[in-house]
Coordinates of C-alpha atoms and ligand atoms in Angstrom, one line a residue:
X236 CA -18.8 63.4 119.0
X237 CA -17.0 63.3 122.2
X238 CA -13.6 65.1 121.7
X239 CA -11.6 64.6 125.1
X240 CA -8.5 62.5 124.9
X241 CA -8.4 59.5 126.8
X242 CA -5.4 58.2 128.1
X243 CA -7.0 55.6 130.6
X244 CA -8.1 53.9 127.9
X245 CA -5.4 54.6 125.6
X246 CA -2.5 53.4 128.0
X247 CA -4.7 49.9 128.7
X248 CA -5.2 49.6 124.9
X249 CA -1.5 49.9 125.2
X250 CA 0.1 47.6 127.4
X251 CA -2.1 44.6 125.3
X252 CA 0.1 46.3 121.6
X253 CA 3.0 45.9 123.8
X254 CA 3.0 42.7 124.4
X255 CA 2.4 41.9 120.4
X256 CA 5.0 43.8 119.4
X257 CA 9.5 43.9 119.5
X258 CA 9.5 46.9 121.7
X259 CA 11.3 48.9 118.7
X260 CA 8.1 49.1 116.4
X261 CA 6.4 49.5 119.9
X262 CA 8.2 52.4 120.9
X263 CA 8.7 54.1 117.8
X264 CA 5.1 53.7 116.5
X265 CA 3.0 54.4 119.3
X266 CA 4.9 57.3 120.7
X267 CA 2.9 60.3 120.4
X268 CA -0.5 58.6 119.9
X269 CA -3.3 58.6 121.5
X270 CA -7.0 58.6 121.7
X271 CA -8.6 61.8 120.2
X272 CA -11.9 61.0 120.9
X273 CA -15.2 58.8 120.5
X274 CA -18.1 58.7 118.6
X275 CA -20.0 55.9 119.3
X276 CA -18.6 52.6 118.5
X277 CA -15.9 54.8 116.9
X278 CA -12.5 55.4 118.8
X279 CA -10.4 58.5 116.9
X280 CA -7.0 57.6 117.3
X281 CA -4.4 60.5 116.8
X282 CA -1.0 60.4 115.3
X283 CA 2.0 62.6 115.4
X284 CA 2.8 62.8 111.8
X285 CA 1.6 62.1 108.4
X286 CA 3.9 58.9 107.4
X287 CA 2.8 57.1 110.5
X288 CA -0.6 56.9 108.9
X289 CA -0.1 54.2 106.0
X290 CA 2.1 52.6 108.3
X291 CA -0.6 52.2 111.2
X292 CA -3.3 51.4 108.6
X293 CA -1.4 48.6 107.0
X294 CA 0.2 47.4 110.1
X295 CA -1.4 48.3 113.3
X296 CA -4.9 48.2 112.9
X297 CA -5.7 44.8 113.4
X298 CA -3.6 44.5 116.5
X299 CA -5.4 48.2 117.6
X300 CA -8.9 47.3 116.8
X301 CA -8.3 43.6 118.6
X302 CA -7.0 45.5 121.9
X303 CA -9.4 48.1 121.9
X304 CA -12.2 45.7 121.5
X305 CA -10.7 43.6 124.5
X306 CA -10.9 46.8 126.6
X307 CA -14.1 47.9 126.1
X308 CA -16.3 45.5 124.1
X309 CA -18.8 48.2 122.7
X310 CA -16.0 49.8 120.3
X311 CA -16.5 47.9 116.5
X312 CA -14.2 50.4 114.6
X313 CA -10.8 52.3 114.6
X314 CA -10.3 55.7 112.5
X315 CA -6.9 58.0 112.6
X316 CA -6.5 61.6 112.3
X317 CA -3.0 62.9 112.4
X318 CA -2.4 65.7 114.4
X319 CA 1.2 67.1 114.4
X320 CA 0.7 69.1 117.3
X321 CA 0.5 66.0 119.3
X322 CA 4.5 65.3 119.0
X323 CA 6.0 65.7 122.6
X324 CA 2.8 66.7 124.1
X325 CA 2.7 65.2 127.2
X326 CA -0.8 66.7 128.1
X327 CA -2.1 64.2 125.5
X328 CA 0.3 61.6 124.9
X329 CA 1.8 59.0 127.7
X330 CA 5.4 59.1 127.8
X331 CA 6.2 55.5 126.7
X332 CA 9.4 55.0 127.8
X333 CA 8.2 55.5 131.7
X334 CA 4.7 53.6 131.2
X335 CA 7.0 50.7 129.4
X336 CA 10.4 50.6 130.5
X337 CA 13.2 48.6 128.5
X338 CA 13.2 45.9 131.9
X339 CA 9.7 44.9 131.5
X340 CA 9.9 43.5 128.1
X341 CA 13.7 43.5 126.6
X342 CA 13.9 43.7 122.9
X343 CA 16.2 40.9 123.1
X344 CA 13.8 38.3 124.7
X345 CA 16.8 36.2 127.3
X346 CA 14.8 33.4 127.5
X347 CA 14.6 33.7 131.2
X348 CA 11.1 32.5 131.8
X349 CA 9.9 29.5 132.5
X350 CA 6.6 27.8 132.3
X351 CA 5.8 24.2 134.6
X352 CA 4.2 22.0 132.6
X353 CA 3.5 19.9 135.2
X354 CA 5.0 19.1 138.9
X355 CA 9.2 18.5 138.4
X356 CA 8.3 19.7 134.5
X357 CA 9.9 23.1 133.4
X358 CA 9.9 23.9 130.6
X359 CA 11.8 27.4 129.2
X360 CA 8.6 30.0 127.7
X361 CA 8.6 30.0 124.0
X362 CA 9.7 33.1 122.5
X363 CA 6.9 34.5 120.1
X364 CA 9.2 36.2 118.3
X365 CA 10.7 33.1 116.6
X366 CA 8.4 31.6 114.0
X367 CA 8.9 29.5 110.9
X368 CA 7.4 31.9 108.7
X369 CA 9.1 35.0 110.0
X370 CA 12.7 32.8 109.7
X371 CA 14.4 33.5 106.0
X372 CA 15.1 30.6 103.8
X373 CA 18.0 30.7 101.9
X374 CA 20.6 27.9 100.5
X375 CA 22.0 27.8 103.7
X376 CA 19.3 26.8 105.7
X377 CA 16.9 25.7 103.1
X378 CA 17.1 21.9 104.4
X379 CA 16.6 22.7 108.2
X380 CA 13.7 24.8 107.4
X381 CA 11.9 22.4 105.1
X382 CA 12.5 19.7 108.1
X383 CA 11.3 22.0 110.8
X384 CA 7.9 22.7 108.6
X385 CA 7.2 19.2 108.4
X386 CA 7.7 18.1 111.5
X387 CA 5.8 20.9 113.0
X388 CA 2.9 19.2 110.9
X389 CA 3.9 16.0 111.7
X390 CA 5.3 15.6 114.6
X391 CA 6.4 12.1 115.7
X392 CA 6.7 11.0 112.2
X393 CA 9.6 10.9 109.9
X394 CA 12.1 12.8 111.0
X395 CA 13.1 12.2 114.4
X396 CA 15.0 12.5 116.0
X397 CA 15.5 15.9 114.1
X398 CA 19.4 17.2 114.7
X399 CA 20.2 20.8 113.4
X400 CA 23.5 21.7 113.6
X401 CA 25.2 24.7 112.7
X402 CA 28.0 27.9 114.3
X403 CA 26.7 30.6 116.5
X404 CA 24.2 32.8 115.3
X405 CA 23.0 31.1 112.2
X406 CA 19.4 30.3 113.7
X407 CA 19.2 27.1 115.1
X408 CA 17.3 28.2 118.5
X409 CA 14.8 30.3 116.4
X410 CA 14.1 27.1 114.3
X411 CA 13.6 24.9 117.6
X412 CA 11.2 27.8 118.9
X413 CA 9.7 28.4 115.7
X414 CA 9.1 24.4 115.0
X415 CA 7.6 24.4 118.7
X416 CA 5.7 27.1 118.4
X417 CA 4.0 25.6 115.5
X418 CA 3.4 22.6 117.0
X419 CA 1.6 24.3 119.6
X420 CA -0.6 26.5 117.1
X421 CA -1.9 23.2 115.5
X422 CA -2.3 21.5 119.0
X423 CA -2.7 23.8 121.3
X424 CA -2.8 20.6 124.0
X425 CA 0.2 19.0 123.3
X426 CA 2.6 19.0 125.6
X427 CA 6.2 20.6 124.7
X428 CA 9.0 21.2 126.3
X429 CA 11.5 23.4 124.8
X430 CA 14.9 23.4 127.5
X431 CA 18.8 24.5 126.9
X432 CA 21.0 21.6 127.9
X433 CA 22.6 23.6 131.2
X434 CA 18.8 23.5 132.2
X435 CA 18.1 20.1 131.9
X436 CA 21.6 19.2 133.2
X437 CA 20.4 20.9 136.3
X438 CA 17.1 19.7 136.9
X439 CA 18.6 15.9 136.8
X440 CA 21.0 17.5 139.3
X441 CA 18.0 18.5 141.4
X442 CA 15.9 15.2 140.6
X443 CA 18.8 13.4 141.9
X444 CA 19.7 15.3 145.0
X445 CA 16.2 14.7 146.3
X446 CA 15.9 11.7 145.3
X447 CA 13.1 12.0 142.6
X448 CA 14.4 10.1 140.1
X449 CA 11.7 8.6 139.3
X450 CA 8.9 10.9 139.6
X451 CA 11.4 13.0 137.1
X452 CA 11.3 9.9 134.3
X453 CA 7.8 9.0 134.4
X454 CA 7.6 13.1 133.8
X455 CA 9.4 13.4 130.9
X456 CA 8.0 10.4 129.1
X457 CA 4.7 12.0 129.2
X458 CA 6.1 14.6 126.9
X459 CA 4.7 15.1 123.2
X460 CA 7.6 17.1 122.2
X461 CA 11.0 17.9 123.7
X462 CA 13.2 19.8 122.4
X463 CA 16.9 20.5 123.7
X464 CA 19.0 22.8 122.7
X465 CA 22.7 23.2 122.5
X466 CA 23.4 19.3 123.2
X467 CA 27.4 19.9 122.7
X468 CA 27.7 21.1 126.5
X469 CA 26.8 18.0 127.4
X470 CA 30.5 17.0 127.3
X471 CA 31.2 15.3 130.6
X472 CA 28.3 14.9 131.6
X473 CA 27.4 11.1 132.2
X474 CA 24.6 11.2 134.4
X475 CA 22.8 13.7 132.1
X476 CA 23.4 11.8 129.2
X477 CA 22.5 8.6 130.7
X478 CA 18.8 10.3 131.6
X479 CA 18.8 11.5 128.3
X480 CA 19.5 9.0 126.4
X481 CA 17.0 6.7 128.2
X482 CA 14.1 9.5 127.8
X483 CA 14.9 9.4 124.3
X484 CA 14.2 6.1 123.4
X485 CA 10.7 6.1 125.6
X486 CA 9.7 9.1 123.4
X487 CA 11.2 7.7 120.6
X488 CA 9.2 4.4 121.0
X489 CA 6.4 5.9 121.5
X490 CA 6.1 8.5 118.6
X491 CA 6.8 11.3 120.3
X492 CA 8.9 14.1 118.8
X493 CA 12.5 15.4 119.4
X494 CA 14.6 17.9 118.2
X495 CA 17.7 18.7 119.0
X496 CA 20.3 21.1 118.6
X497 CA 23.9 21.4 118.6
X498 CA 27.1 23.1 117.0
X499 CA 28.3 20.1 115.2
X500 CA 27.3 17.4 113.6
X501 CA 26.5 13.9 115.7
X502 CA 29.9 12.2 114.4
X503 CA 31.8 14.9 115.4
X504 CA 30.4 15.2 119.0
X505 CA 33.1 12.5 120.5
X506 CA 33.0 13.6 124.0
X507 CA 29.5 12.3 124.0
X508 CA 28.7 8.5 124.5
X509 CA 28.5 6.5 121.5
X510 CA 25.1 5.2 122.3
X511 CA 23.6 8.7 122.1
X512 CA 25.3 10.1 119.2
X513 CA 24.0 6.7 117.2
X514 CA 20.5 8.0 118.6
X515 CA 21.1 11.4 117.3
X516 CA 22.1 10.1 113.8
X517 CA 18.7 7.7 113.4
X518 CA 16.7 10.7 112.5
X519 CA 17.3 13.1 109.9
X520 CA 20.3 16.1 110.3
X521 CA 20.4 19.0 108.9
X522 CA 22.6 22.1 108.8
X523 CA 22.9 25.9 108.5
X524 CA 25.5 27.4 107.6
X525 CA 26.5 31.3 107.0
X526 CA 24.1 33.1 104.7
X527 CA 25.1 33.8 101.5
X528 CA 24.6 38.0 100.5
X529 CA 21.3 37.5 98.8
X530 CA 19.9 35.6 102.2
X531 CA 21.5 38.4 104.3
X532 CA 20.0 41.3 102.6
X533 CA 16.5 39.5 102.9
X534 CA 17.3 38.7 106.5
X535 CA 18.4 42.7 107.1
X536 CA 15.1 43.2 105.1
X537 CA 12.9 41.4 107.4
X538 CA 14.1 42.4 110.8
X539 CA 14.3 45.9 110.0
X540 CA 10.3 45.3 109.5
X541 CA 10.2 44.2 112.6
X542 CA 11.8 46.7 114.3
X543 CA 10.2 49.2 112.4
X544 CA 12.7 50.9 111.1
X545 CA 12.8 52.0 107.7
X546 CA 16.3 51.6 105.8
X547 CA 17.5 52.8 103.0
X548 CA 18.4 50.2 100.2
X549 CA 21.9 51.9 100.5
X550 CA 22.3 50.9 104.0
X551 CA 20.8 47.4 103.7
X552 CA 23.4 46.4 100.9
X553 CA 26.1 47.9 103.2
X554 CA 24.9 45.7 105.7
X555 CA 24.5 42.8 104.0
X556 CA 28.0 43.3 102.4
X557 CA 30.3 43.8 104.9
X558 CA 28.4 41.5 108.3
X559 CA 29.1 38.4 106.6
X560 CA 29.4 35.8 109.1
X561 CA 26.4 35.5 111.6
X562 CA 23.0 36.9 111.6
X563 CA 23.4 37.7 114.9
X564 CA 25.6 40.0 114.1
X565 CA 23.5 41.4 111.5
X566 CA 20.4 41.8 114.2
X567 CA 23.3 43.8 116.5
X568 CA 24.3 46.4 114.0
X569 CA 20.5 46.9 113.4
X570 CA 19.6 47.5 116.9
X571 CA 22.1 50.1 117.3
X572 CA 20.8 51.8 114.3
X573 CA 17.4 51.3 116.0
X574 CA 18.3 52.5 119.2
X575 CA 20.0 55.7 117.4
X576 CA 16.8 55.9 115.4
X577 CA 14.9 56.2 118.7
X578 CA 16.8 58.2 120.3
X579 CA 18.2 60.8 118.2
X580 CA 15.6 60.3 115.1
X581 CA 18.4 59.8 112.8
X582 CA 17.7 57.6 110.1
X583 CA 20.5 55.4 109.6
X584 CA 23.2 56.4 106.7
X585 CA 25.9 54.5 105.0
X586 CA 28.1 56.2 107.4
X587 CA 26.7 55.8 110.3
X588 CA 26.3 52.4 110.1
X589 CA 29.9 51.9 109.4
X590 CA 30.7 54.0 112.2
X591 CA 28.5 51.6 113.9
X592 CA 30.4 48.7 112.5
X593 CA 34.0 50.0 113.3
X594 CA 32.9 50.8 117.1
X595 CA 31.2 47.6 117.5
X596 CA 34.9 45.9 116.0
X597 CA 36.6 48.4 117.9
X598 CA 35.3 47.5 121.4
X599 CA 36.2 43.5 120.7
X600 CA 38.7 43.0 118.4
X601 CA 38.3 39.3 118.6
X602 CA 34.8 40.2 116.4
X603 CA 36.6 41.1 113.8
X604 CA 37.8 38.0 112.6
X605 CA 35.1 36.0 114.5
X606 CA 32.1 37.9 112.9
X607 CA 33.5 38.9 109.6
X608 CA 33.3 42.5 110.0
X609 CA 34.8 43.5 107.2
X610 CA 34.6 47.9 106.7
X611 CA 36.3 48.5 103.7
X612 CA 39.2 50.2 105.6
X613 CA 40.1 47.5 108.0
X614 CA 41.1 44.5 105.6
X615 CA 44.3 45.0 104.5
X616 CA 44.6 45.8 100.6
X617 CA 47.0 43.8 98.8
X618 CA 49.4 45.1 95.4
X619 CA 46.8 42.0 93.5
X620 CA 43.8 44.2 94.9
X621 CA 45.1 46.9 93.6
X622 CA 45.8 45.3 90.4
X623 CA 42.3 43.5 90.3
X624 CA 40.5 46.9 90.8
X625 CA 42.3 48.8 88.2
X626 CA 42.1 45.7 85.7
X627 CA 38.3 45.9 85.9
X628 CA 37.6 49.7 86.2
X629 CA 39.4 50.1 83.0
X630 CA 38.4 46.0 81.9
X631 CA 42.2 45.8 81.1
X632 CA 43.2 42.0 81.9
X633 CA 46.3 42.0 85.1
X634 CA 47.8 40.0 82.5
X635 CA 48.3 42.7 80.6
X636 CA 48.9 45.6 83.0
X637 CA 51.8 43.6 84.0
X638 CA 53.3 42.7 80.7
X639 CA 55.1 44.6 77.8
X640 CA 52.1 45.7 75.6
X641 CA 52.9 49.2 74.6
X642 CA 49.0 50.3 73.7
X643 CA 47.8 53.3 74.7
X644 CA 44.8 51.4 76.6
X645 CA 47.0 49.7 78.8
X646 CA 49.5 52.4 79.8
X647 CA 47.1 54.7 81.4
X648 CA 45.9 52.1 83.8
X649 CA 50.1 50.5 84.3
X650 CA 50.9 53.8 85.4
X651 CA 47.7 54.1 87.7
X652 CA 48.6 50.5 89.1
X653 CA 52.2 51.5 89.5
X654 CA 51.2 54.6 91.3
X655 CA 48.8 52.8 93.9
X656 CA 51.7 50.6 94.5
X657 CA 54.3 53.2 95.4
X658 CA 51.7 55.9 97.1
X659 CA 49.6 53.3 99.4
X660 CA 51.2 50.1 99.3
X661 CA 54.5 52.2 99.8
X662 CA 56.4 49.4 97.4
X663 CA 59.8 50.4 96.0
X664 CA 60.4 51.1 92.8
X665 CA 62.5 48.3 92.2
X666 CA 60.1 46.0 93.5
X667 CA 57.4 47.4 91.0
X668 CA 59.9 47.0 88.6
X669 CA 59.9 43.6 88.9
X670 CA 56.4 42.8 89.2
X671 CA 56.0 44.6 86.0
X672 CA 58.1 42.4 83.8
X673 CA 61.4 43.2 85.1
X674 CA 61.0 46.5 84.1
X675 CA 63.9 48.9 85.3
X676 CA 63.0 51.1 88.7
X677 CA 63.2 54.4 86.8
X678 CA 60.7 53.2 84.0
X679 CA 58.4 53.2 87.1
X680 CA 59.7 56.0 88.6
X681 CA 59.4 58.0 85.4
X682 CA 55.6 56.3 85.7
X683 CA 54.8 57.0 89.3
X684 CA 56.0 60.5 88.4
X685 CA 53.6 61.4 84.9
X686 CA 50.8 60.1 87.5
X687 CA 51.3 62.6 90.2
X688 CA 51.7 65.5 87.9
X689 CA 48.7 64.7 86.2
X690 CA 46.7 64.5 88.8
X691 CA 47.6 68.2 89.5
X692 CA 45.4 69.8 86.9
X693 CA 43.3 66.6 85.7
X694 CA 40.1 66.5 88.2
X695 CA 38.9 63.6 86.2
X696 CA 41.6 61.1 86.2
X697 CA 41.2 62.5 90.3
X698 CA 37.7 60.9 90.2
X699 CA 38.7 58.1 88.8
X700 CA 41.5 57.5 91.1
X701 CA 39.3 57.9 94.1
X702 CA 36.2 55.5 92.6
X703 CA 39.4 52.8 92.0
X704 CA 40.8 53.7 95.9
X705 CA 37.3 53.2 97.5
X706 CA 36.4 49.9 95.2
X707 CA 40.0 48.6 96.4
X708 CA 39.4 49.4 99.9
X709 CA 42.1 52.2 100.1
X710 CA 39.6 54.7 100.8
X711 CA 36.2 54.9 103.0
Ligands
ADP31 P1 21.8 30.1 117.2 O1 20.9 29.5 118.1 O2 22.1 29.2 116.0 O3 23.1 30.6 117.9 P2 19.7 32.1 116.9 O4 18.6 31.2 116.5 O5 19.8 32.6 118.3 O6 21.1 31.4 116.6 O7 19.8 33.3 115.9 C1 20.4 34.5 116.2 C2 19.4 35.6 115.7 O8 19.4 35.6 114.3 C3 18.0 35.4 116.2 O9 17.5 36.7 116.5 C4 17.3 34.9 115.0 O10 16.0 35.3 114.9 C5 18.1 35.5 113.8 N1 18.1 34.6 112.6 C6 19.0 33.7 112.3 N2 18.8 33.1 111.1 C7 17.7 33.7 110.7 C8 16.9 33.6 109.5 N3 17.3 32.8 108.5 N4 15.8 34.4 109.3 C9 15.5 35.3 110.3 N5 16.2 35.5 111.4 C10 17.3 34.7 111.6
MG32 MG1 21.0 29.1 120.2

């Protein structure tokens, strides 16, 4: 057995993982690696600690074997060895973050490249990344999905034109990249074009200023697929929509598929001529809308896979809970928690993903109410909160906190109630008064009072304050 390390072969074996993998799991799973050695058709891989072993085994070594066998076709089989001595050793390992920097591949794929299907025929790369299978089904988006899936094994058939609409974030260009991505698994010759509508408003521009008009509509009518995404900034836009609306009904004619995307439904695209919206409304339509807490916590789930970052259940129902509004921003607060996790190897915590939350709300306020960010401490807490969380910590009904009953079971919690009121609500007493039945503001001040003493010497009724101050939001 040959025991040198071999990093020539280890940083080629490399750069083919990269380019399988989000740069998070890339970065944090291959740093510290290397090759330990050979014997034979054996290549020893060595990792930095123990828990990256079942990890690599069940997720890696597929990927590992495939690119090693690319590199050097004599090597059959892939064994690991953990060596913790190999963790920051830069004799052995390759610094990653120098032989792959952010630029080259950014986690965030922008879309920027382009492919040319054919001369005057661009055609926006296909992000990878975005795949029907890897894209979470839930009631929101149960409809779009099912539609994607079958027209990505049977394009040209029923549904098309197919229209998803739906608000920022909520997945509508991972389902056109996912659906054309498919299409191009199962026929790897077809020909599809996958464009934003700024993109294809500019090559009409270009078509038009040098006079290829025509070359550029005998082009797209060749197409198999096209997909366009975004259509709602085609506002304005006659020419484009003329071209468009023309190319449609060739491919349309001629059984070849469309999909299209936009932020609202056909009818409500008025700027847009009639002609194309009745176009867009002969296929089928279908929506997404914000994920309900159940999808988000599988969507959390998922990505966190991806990135390879292992969160605690804790964390995920934090998550889930309090992003509520796009899954974009959901991906955001993970990839700081990613990028901390990389950086400082610290493993996200309730707290530090709210932190996470408050900055991100902090640096654009707007977010707030855009994104439904909602940390516990933000949202302001109102006196029926306050009721609400007392009634069900002690499952006393509001109904009766608030009226005469004179039971012991109810009294404890009134008083509690009252106290909230007065200490973070700052409510007057007569106010309380009133809300309480019209009682008389030095009932409740007697109330408020017996409350504030006993919490002097009673460190459970303490607890039990806090628990009902955090569930209410009065607390972090
Ligand atoms: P839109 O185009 O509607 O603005 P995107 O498709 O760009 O939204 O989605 C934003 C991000 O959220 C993407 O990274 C996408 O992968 C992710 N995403 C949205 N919905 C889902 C889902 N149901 N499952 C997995 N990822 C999702
Ligand atoms: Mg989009």
């Amino acid at each position: 057995m040959t025991s040198s390390v071999d990093l020539d072969l280890w940083l080629k074996v490399l750069e083919k993982i990269e380019r399988g993998l989000p740069r998070g799991q890339f970065i944090t799973w291959f740093k510290d690696t290397t090759v330990l050695g050979r014997e034979e058709k054996t290549v020893i891989i060595g990792l930095p600690l123990p828990m990256f072993l079942n990890w690599h085994l069940e997720h890696y070594r597929g990927l590992t074997l495939e690119a090693l066998k690319e590199t050097d076709p004599t090597i059959e089989q892939v064994v690991y060895q953990v060596d913790v001595g190999l963790k920051d050793d830069l004799a052995r390992t390759l610094k990653l973050l120098e032989h792959f920097p952010e630029k080259k591949r950014g986690r965030k794929l922008p879309n920027k490249g382009e492919i040319k299907l054919a001369e005057g025929l661009v055609s926006k790369i296909l992000n990878s990344r975005y795949t029907l299978e890897n894209f979470v089904v839930g009631p929101n988006n149960r409809l779009a999905h099912a539609a994607c899936c079958a027209v990505a094994s049977q394009p040209g058939g029923k549904y098309n034109p197919l229209f998803l609409y739906g608000g920022v974030g909520l997945g509508k260009t991972h389902l056109l990249q996912g659906t054309g991505n498919a299409i191009l698994r199962n026929q790897p010759g077809a020909t599809v074009l996958y464009t934003t509508t700024e993109d294809f408003t500019n090559q009409v521009i270009e078509a038009i200023q040098h006079q290829k008009m025509e070359q550029f509509r005998r082009r797209y009518r060749e197409l198999d697929v096209m997909i366009i995404d975004d259509v709602q900034f085609l506002a304005n836009k006659d020419r484009t929509q003329e071209e468009l609306f023309h190319t449609f009904n060739t491919l349309i004619e001629e059984r070849k598929q469309i999909i299209i995307s936009s932020d609202r439904p056909p009818r409500e695209l008025t700027i847009l001529q009639d002609r194309l919206v009745s176009r867009f409304e002969r296929g089928m339509i279908a929506d997404l809308s914000q994920p309900d807490y159940e999808t988000r916590h599988a969507i959390l789930s998922e990505k966190a896979k991806e990135y390879g970052l292992l969160l605690d259940e804790k964390v995920l129902n934090y998550i889930a809970q309090y992003a509520t509004k796009s899954v974009r921003q959901l991906e955001g607060i993970l990839m700081q928690a990613v990028a901390q996790y990389e950086l400082e190897h610290f493993v996200p915590t309730v707290k530090s993903i709210a932190d996470i939350m408050q900055k991100l709300v902090a640096d654009d306020p707007a977010l707030a109410g855009q994104v439904g960010f909602e940390p516990p401490a933000k949202h302001a807490v109102s006196f029926q909160d306050v009721l609400e969380g007392v009634s069900s910590y002690f499952s006393v009904s509001v109904q009766d906190m608030l009226g005469q009953s004179r039971v012991r079971e109810v009294l404890i919690p009134r008083h509690i109630a009252m106290y909230m009121g007065k200490k973070f609500l700052r409510m007057s007493f007569v106010r309380l008064g009133e809300t309480f039945s019209n009682r008389d503001h030095t009932t409740v001040m007697h109330a408020v009072g017996k409350i504030e003493n006993k919490i002097q010497e009673d460190a459970q009724l303490l607890r039990e304050l806090r628990t009902i101050e955090r569930e209410v939001g009065l607390a972090a």
